[in-house]
Amino acid sequence: MTDPNAIQPSALDQLPDRDPEETAEWQASLDAVAREAGPHRAAYLMRRTLERAEAGGIALPKLLETDYVNTIPTSAEPALPGDPEMEARITAWNRWNAAAMVTRGAKHGVGGHIATFASAAWLYETGFNHFFKGKEGDGSGDQLYIQGHASPGIYARAFLDGRLNEHHLDNFRQEAGGNGLPSYPHPRRLPWLWEFPTVSMGLGPLSAIYQARFNRYLTNRGIKDVSASHVWAFLGDGEMDEPESTAALALAAREELDNLTFVINCNLQRLDGPVRANFKIVQELEAQFRGAGWNVVKTLWGTAWDELFALDTTGALVRRLRQVPDAQIQTYQTRDAAYIRQDFFGADPALVEMAKLLSDDKILECFHLSRGGHEARKVYAAYKAAVEHKGAPTVVLAQTVKGHTLGEGFASKNANHQMKKLSVDEFKAMRDLLGLPIKDSDFVDGVVPYGHPGADSPEVRYLQERRAALGGPAPARRTHALAPLPAPGEKAFASFDKGSGSQNVATTMAFVRLIKDLVRDKETGRRWVPIVPDEARTFGMESLFPSLGIYSPKGQTYEPVDRDQLMYYKEAKNGQILNEGITEAGSMADFIAASTAYATHGEAMIPFYIFYSMFGWQRTADQMWQLGDQLGRGFLVGATAGRTTLTGEGLQHADGHSPVIAATNPAALTYDPAFAYEVAVIVREGLRRMYGEAKPGEDQNVFYYLTVYNEPLPQPAKPQGLGIDEGIVKGLYRFNTAESAGVTAPANAPRIQLLGSGTAIHWALEAQRLLAEEWGVAADVWSATSWSELRRDAMEADAGLLRGEERVPYVRQALQGAEGPVLAVSDYMRQVPDQIAQWVEQDYSSLGADGFGLSDTREAARRHFGVDAQSIVVAALAQLAKRGEVKATAVKEAREKYGL
């Protein structure tokens, strides 16, 4: 953490100099060193002095960048435990099988990546052999965020330890037939192995930070002590360009998450070429992480460089390494010794003399092969320093060569990310380099063989013994046999059945009131995780502050300005609310960690994340997809929903399409409730489905998306009758008829069915009155709580027909026998209600708020989009006129009457 007492440079001139003579002596000494020994020596002494000051706890600005050398010198490296030769053989088998798997799959055209794991093999193997705790020991084990493109190497290791067989490997990226392996870490596709989806760049690092933070949250709240768990995130240096990758670095440092380690594989290449062609990505990342308060460990050079550094008595080598841009280091990887002598060493007379002492073989060994990330001893030293560091998270910057050991055709080539296979000759050269006992005759018909030393071989026994000592296989995901959570008392839900009487209540407020009651439940209340991105007061949640507390690992070290008020701002170490500040991405990362705690930690938690609906799916839909992949459970709540409901806010705040985006996510159950009692029924059903007794064949690994509104409106009593709750859950029920609504229409009047969702049902109810009183039309009003669930049910019925199963979709069943055409309306674009159009037998039309939002009153906005009650009346008359049930002139009369 940055020392708050550190004197910043801008403040130095503000302090009186208590001893100008002593200050002048220090300055004169520095001038003398620069004059006599040169500016490089002076800079060296200053850096060493600042490092000593930092180590001694003297409050000074920290260095943001250090020399382009290893943080841990060879002389300070701890001894590598275990059997290094055995680990090298294991790594060789894994390198081979990873490359073989992708190459064999290339004949099917399914793709794959070889070069990433080739560069990172030792970064993973050292962790698997010595650091990564499994889930069969005490606690929850470690959480591993594997770099997506390295997945072949993880599969290769699972093959070596017996968790996968050749059939699995041959079905890499071929899942449709069963027993296939997904391309990347996808828990939904391979739930016994993968815990965390990471291949969507930037989401891995963001999620890892919030997972480490959520681990602390669980411990501090007394839910489960997971203080022994460590979060490891393996990332690419190119991936760090994504804004999400670095979005939460300050949070990790601020909360002192020393249970977190980033390992960035700095092979200096992204997908198309160098990460920083004209610059140095390692130095950039070091400054970025150190500036954010992280502990930084650089592991750049292998032991072959020790001789060169020992010869560097003038510092010329270190200076030259700082000067050379990354793209040129990549070029050295592919050029001969003569080129390196001229271009690298020839830049400084002192380096020219050094080069005379080096053989060509030594130069090529250093510049072609020797990187810190390729040596177990170097990586072990870095990891040990990381897990032992206290008070801040650690990032390990490990330099590697992309395509290492794959041959000259791969190493450091710009195109190696897209290179999917090796030739037989390249495999034979790789075999010889790795020293594997694979015979030429094993290549049958040009097909590269998989390699395995045998289930009872020393390599496999060693691997399994190391994993047993660390708590079992890794990576691994465990689905715990958790007892269903007891259902909360019915009172909390039934309190909405009677309606709000004369009081107007927004459905946002109804949801918050329901949560207030549910968090008081003795059995499950403490398992709720309220998440909000600095808008709690907008949603009326401030009353939860003093009762639940806002989570802070520091507690509350100040007296809040509103301490004398009833709803004061209360932070607590065991606080239940996660108030994340203005970060929807961070809030979603919170939600993902909480929603999967049932698997990660064997603790069922019930997160609800409430947000401006416009800033949910539109902004963080990629994380919602990640949530579905990770099999998360919980409630997403899009508050201040709808295109016209958030009065005055305008284009960027007006949500008219989040249900469309949500409908694209197979794990999302999307609801647009109109009334408070509907909210209660949906939440109750969600708790049962996700956390209670599942029905046969029911997938519990879903999450709910509810849109709720900030417009205070009358909340009616729940209608009496059978099937209301079922209709709410399935997505549609008849709220009233023209007769039950008490509106007056002539006998044998034309009839129409009005379907409304969310706040739009209130316009439909007003249109029902106008149609009866002013146009002699009877309208029945239906509440469409979920257009997307109606569609999903209908699609499942269609799929059943292809299997010979006949079932009528629920939407058709519900509307069966309903007289007249159907007119659907919502506060969203027409595409939302149109999801069900093809399954409605009656004539169907819709209204919606298509286009950009605008700033105005609710009434004006609804008139603008043509969704207000009068617009519904005109649309209804137009439908009936087409059928010859009202005069065509009635449509024109209505438009003129209402000024449309």
Coordinates of C-alpha atoms in Angstrom, one line a residue, residues 156-531:
A156 CA -2.0 -32.5 -21.4
R157 CA -1.2 -32.6 -17.7
A158 CA -4.7 -34.1 -16.9
F159 CA -3.9 -36.8 -19.4
L160 CA -0.6 -37.5 -17.8
D161 CA -2.2 -37.9 -14.3
G162 CA -5.0 -40.1 -15.6
R163 CA -7.9 -37.7 -15.5
L164 CA -8.2 -37.7 -19.3
N165 CA -7.5 -40.3 -22.0
E166 CA -6.5 -40.3 -25.6
H167 CA -10.1 -40.3 -26.7
H168 CA -10.6 -37.0 -24.8
L169 CA -7.5 -35.5 -26.4
D170 CA -8.6 -36.5 -29.8
N171 CA -11.9 -34.7 -29.3
F172 CA -10.3 -31.4 -28.4
R173 CA -12.7 -28.7 -29.7
Q174 CA -15.1 -31.4 -30.8
E175 CA -17.8 -31.6 -28.1
A176 CA -21.0 -32.4 -30.0
G177 CA -20.5 -36.1 -29.8
G178 CA -19.8 -36.2 -26.1
N179 CA -16.4 -36.8 -24.3
G180 CA -15.0 -33.8 -26.1
L181 CA -12.8 -31.0 -24.6
P182 CA -13.9 -27.4 -24.9
S183 CA -11.5 -25.0 -26.6
Y184 CA -10.8 -23.0 -23.4
P185 CA -11.7 -23.0 -19.7
H186 CA -15.4 -23.4 -19.8
P187 CA -17.0 -24.7 -16.6
R188 CA -20.4 -25.2 -18.2
R189 CA -18.8 -27.5 -20.7
L190 CA -16.3 -29.3 -18.4
P191 CA -17.6 -28.6 -14.9
W192 CA -15.4 -31.1 -13.1
L193 CA -12.2 -29.5 -14.3
W194 CA -12.6 -25.8 -15.0
E195 CA -13.7 -23.3 -12.3
F196 CA -13.3 -20.0 -14.1
P197 CA -13.9 -18.9 -17.7
T198 CA -11.0 -16.7 -18.7
V199 CA -10.6 -16.5 -22.5
S200 CA -12.6 -13.3 -22.9
M201 CA -9.7 -11.1 -22.5
G202 CA -9.5 -8.9 -19.4
L203 CA -12.3 -10.6 -17.5
G204 CA -9.8 -13.1 -15.9
P205 CA -7.8 -10.5 -14.1
L206 CA -10.8 -8.5 -13.0
S207 CA -12.6 -11.6 -11.7
A208 CA -9.5 -12.8 -9.9
I209 CA -9.2 -9.6 -7.9
Y210 CA -12.9 -9.7 -6.9
Q211 CA -12.6 -13.4 -6.1
A212 CA -9.7 -12.7 -3.7
R213 CA -11.7 -9.9 -2.2
F214 CA -14.8 -12.1 -1.9
N215 CA -12.7 -14.7 -0.1
R216 CA -11.9 -12.0 2.5
Y217 CA -15.5 -11.1 2.6
L218 CA -16.6 -14.6 3.5
T219 CA -13.9 -14.9 6.2
N220 CA -14.6 -11.5 7.7
R221 CA -18.4 -12.1 7.8
G222 CA -17.9 -15.5 9.5
I223 CA -19.5 -17.5 6.7
K224 CA -16.4 -19.6 6.1
D225 CA -12.7 -19.2 7.0
V226 CA -11.0 -19.3 3.6
S227 CA -7.9 -17.4 4.6
A228 CA -5.7 -20.2 3.5
S229 CA -6.9 -19.9 -0.1
H230 CA -4.7 -18.1 -2.6
V231 CA -5.9 -16.8 -6.0
W232 CA -3.6 -17.2 -9.0
A233 CA -4.4 -15.4 -12.2
F234 CA -2.3 -16.3 -15.3
L235 CA -2.4 -13.6 -17.9
G236 CA -0.8 -12.6 -21.1
D237 CA 1.1 -9.3 -21.5
G238 CA -1.0 -8.5 -24.5
E239 CA -4.1 -9.1 -22.5
M240 CA -3.1 -6.3 -20.2
D241 CA -4.2 -3.8 -22.9
E242 CA -7.8 -4.6 -22.0
P243 CA -9.1 -1.9 -19.7
E244 CA -10.8 -4.5 -17.5
S245 CA -7.3 -6.1 -16.9
T246 CA -6.1 -3.2 -14.8
A247 CA -9.5 -1.6 -13.8
A248 CA -9.3 -2.9 -10.2
L249 CA -5.6 -2.8 -9.4
A250 CA -6.1 0.0 -6.9
L251 CA -8.8 -2.0 -5.1
A252 CA -6.5 -5.0 -4.7
A253 CA -3.8 -2.8 -3.2
R254 CA -6.1 -0.7 -1.1
E255 CA -7.6 -3.8 0.6
E256 CA -4.2 -5.4 0.9
L257 CA -5.1 -8.6 -0.9
D258 CA -2.0 -10.5 -0.3
N259 CA -4.0 -13.7 -1.1
L260 CA -3.7 -12.7 -4.7
T261 CA -0.9 -13.2 -7.3
F262 CA -1.0 -12.2 -10.9
V263 CA 1.5 -14.1 -13.2
I264 CA 1.9 -12.3 -16.4
N265 CA 3.5 -14.3 -19.2
C266 CA 5.7 -11.6 -20.8
N267 CA 6.6 -13.3 -24.1
L268 CA 6.4 -9.8 -25.6
Q269 CA 3.9 -10.9 -28.3
R270 CA 0.2 -10.5 -28.7
L271 CA -1.9 -12.0 -31.5
D272 CA -0.5 -10.2 -34.5
G273 CA 2.9 -9.0 -33.4
P274 CA 4.9 -7.4 -30.5
V275 CA 3.0 -6.1 -27.5
R276 CA 5.1 -2.9 -27.3
A277 CA 7.2 -2.9 -30.5
N278 CA 9.0 0.4 -29.8
F279 CA 8.8 0.2 -26.0
K280 CA 9.2 -2.2 -23.1
I281 CA 6.0 -3.9 -21.8
V282 CA 7.7 -5.3 -18.7
Q283 CA 8.8 -1.8 -17.6
E284 CA 5.4 -0.3 -18.4
L285 CA 3.6 -3.0 -16.4
E286 CA 6.0 -2.7 -13.5
A287 CA 5.4 1.1 -13.2
Q288 CA 1.6 0.5 -13.5
F289 CA 1.5 -2.1 -10.8
R290 CA 4.0 -0.4 -8.5
G291 CA 2.1 2.8 -8.9
A292 CA -1.1 1.1 -7.9
G293 CA 0.5 -0.3 -4.7
W294 CA 1.4 -3.9 -5.8
N295 CA 4.5 -5.9 -5.0
V296 CA 6.3 -6.5 -8.2
V297 CA 8.6 -9.5 -8.9
K298 CA 10.4 -9.5 -12.2
T299 CA 11.7 -12.8 -13.5
L300 CA 13.3 -12.0 -16.8
W301 CA 16.6 -13.7 -17.4
G302 CA 17.8 -17.3 -16.9
T303 CA 21.0 -18.5 -15.3
A304 CA 22.9 -18.3 -18.6
W305 CA 22.9 -14.6 -18.1
D306 CA 24.7 -14.8 -14.8
E307 CA 28.1 -14.8 -16.5
L308 CA 27.1 -11.7 -18.5
F309 CA 26.0 -9.7 -15.5
A310 CA 29.1 -10.7 -13.7
L311 CA 31.2 -9.1 -16.5
D312 CA 29.1 -5.9 -16.4
T313 CA 31.3 -3.9 -14.1
T314 CA 30.3 -0.6 -15.7
G315 CA 26.6 -1.1 -15.9
A316 CA 26.7 -0.9 -19.7
L317 CA 24.8 -4.2 -20.1
V318 CA 22.0 -3.2 -17.8
R319 CA 21.7 0.2 -19.5
R320 CA 21.6 -1.5 -22.9
L321 CA 18.9 -3.9 -21.8
R322 CA 16.8 -0.9 -20.8
Q323 CA 17.3 0.7 -24.2
V324 CA 16.5 -2.1 -26.5
P325 CA 12.8 -2.1 -27.5
D326 CA 10.8 -5.3 -27.2
A327 CA 10.5 -5.9 -31.0
Q328 CA 14.3 -5.9 -31.2
I329 CA 14.6 -8.5 -28.5
Q330 CA 12.3 -10.6 -30.5
T331 CA 14.6 -10.1 -33.5
Y332 CA 17.6 -11.3 -31.5
Q333 CA 15.7 -14.5 -30.9
T334 CA 15.8 -15.3 -34.6
R335 CA 19.2 -14.0 -35.7
D336 CA 22.7 -15.4 -35.5
A337 CA 25.5 -14.5 -33.1
A338 CA 27.2 -12.1 -35.6
Y339 CA 24.1 -10.0 -35.8
I340 CA 23.7 -9.8 -32.0
R341 CA 27.4 -8.9 -31.6
Q342 CA 27.0 -6.0 -34.0
D343 CA 23.6 -4.7 -33.1
F344 CA 23.4 -5.3 -29.3
F345 CA 27.0 -5.3 -28.1
G346 CA 28.3 -2.9 -30.7
A347 CA 26.2 -0.1 -29.3
D348 CA 28.7 0.6 -26.4
P349 CA 32.5 0.2 -26.3
A350 CA 32.3 -1.5 -22.9
L351 CA 29.9 -4.1 -24.4
V352 CA 32.2 -4.6 -27.4
E353 CA 34.9 -5.6 -25.0
M354 CA 32.5 -7.9 -23.0
A355 CA 31.5 -9.6 -26.2
K356 CA 35.1 -10.6 -26.9
L357 CA 35.0 -12.8 -23.9
L358 CA 31.8 -14.6 -25.0
S359 CA 31.6 -17.5 -27.5
D360 CA 28.9 -17.5 -30.2
D361 CA 27.3 -20.5 -28.4
K362 CA 27.1 -18.5 -25.2
I363 CA 25.5 -15.5 -26.9
L364 CA 23.0 -17.7 -28.6
E365 CA 22.2 -19.5 -25.4
C366 CA 21.4 -16.2 -23.7
F367 CA 19.5 -14.5 -26.4
H368 CA 17.7 -17.5 -27.9
L369 CA 16.9 -19.7 -24.9
S370 CA 17.6 -18.3 -21.5
R371 CA 14.6 -16.6 -20.0
G372 CA 13.5 -16.5 -16.4
G373 CA 10.1 -17.9 -17.2
H374 CA 11.7 -21.0 -18.6
E375 CA 13.6 -22.1 -15.5
A376 CA 11.9 -23.8 -12.6
R377 CA 14.3 -22.3 -10.1
K378 CA 13.7 -18.8 -11.2
V379 CA 9.9 -19.3 -11.2
Y380 CA 9.9 -21.0 -7.8
A381 CA 11.8 -18.1 -6.3
A382 CA 9.3 -15.6 -7.7
Y383 CA 6.3 -17.6 -6.4
K384 CA 7.8 -18.1 -3.0
A385 CA 8.4 -14.4 -2.7
A386 CA 4.8 -13.8 -3.8
V387 CA 3.1 -16.0 -1.3
E388 CA 5.3 -14.8 1.5
H389 CA 4.7 -11.1 0.8
K390 CA 2.3 -9.5 3.2
G391 CA 0.2 -6.4 3.0
A392 CA -0.2 -6.2 -0.8
P393 CA -1.0 -8.4 -3.8
T394 CA 2.0 -9.5 -6.0
V395 CA 2.5 -9.5 -9.7
V396 CA 5.1 -11.8 -11.2
L397 CA 6.4 -10.5 -14.6
A398 CA 8.0 -13.5 -16.2
Q399 CA 9.7 -13.1 -19.5
T400 CA 9.4 -16.0 -21.9
V401 CA 9.7 -16.9 -25.6
K402 CA 6.4 -17.6 -27.3
G403 CA 6.8 -20.9 -29.0
H404 CA 9.7 -22.0 -26.9
T405 CA 10.9 -25.6 -27.7
L406 CA 8.6 -25.8 -30.8
G407 CA 11.5 -25.1 -33.1
E408 CA 12.9 -22.2 -35.1
G409 CA 9.7 -22.0 -37.2
F410 CA 7.7 -20.9 -34.1
A411 CA 9.9 -19.2 -31.6
S412 CA 9.1 -15.4 -31.5
K413 CA 7.6 -15.4 -34.9
N414 CA 4.8 -12.8 -35.3
A415 CA 2.4 -15.3 -36.8
N416 CA 2.9 -18.1 -34.2
H417 CA -0.4 -17.4 -32.5
Q418 CA -2.2 -18.5 -35.7
M419 CA 0.1 -21.5 -36.4
K420 CA -1.9 -24.6 -35.5
K421 CA 0.4 -27.5 -36.2
L422 CA 4.0 -28.8 -36.5
S423 CA 5.3 -31.1 -39.2
V424 CA 6.5 -34.6 -38.5
D425 CA 10.1 -33.4 -38.9
E426 CA 9.4 -30.5 -36.4
F427 CA 8.0 -33.0 -33.9
K428 CA 11.0 -35.2 -34.2
A429 CA 13.3 -32.3 -33.6
M430 CA 11.2 -31.3 -30.6
R431 CA 11.4 -34.9 -29.3
D432 CA 15.2 -34.8 -29.5
L433 CA 15.3 -31.5 -27.8
L434 CA 13.1 -32.7 -25.0
G435 CA 14.8 -36.1 -24.8
L436 CA 11.5 -38.1 -25.0
P437 CA 11.6 -41.9 -25.7
I438 CA 9.3 -41.7 -28.8
K439 CA 10.5 -43.7 -31.8
D440 CA 10.2 -42.8 -35.5
S441 CA 8.1 -45.8 -36.0
D442 CA 5.5 -44.4 -33.6
F443 CA 4.6 -41.9 -36.3
V444 CA 2.0 -44.0 -38.2
D445 CA 0.9 -42.6 -41.5
G446 CA 2.3 -39.3 -40.5
V447 CA 0.2 -38.9 -37.4
V448 CA 2.0 -37.7 -34.4
P449 CA 1.6 -40.0 -31.4
Y450 CA 0.6 -39.0 -27.9
G451 CA 3.3 -39.8 -25.3
H452 CA 2.8 -41.3 -21.9
P453 CA 5.5 -42.9 -19.7
G454 CA 2.9 -45.3 -18.1
A455 CA 0.4 -45.1 -15.3
D456 CA 2.9 -46.6 -12.9
S457 CA 5.9 -44.7 -14.2
P458 CA 8.2 -42.6 -11.9
E459 CA 6.9 -39.5 -13.6
V460 CA 3.3 -40.2 -13.0
R461 CA 3.9 -41.3 -9.4
Y462 CA 5.9 -38.2 -8.7
L463 CA 3.2 -36.0 -10.2
Q464 CA 0.4 -37.6 -8.2
E465 CA 2.4 -37.6 -5.0
R466 CA 3.1 -33.9 -5.4
R467 CA -0.6 -33.2 -6.0
A468 CA -1.6 -35.4 -3.1
A469 CA 0.7 -33.4 -0.8
L470 CA -0.9 -30.2 -2.0
G471 CA -4.5 -31.3 -1.5
G472 CA -5.5 -33.2 -4.7
P473 CA -5.7 -32.5 -8.4
A474 CA -5.7 -29.1 -9.9
P475 CA -7.4 -27.4 -11.6
A476 CA -10.6 -28.9 -10.4
R477 CA -14.1 -27.8 -9.7
R478 CA -16.1 -29.4 -7.0
T479 CA -19.9 -29.4 -6.9
H480 CA -20.7 -29.9 -3.2
A481 CA -23.6 -31.9 -2.1
L482 CA -25.2 -29.0 -0.3
A483 CA -28.5 -29.3 1.5
P484 CA -31.2 -27.1 -0.1
L485 CA -31.6 -23.8 1.7
P486 CA -34.8 -23.6 3.7
A487 CA -37.4 -21.4 2.1
P488 CA -37.9 -18.1 3.9
G489 CA -41.2 -17.6 5.7
E490 CA -44.3 -17.0 3.5
K491 CA -45.1 -13.8 5.3
A492 CA -42.4 -11.8 3.5
F493 CA -43.9 -12.7 0.1
A494 CA -47.6 -12.7 1.0
S495 CA -47.4 -9.2 2.4
F496 CA -47.6 -7.9 -1.2
D497 CA -50.8 -9.8 -2.1
K498 CA -53.1 -7.2 -0.7
G499 CA -51.7 -4.4 -2.8
S500 CA -50.7 -0.9 -1.7
G501 CA -54.2 0.6 -1.2
S502 CA -54.2 4.3 -1.9
Q503 CA -50.4 4.5 -1.8
N504 CA -48.4 4.6 -5.0
V505 CA -45.3 2.4 -4.8
A506 CA -42.6 1.8 -7.5
T507 CA -41.7 -1.8 -8.1
T508 CA -38.1 -0.9 -7.3
M509 CA -39.2 0.0 -3.8
A510 CA -41.3 -3.1 -3.6
F511 CA -38.2 -5.2 -4.4
V512 CA -36.0 -3.4 -1.9
R513 CA -38.7 -3.8 0.8
L514 CA -38.9 -7.6 0.0
I515 CA -35.1 -7.9 0.4
K516 CA -35.3 -6.0 3.7
D517 CA -37.6 -8.7 5.0
L518 CA -35.6 -11.6 3.5
V519 CA -32.3 -10.6 5.0
R520 CA -33.9 -10.8 8.4
D521 CA -34.7 -14.5 7.9
K522 CA -32.9 -16.5 10.7
E523 CA -32.0 -19.3 8.4
T524 CA -30.9 -17.6 5.1
G525 CA -30.7 -13.9 5.8
R526 CA -27.0 -13.9 6.3
R527 CA -26.4 -15.5 3.0
W528 CA -27.8 -12.6 1.0
V529 CA -25.1 -10.5 -0.7
P530 CA -26.5 -7.1 -1.7
I531 CA -24.3 -5.5 -4.4

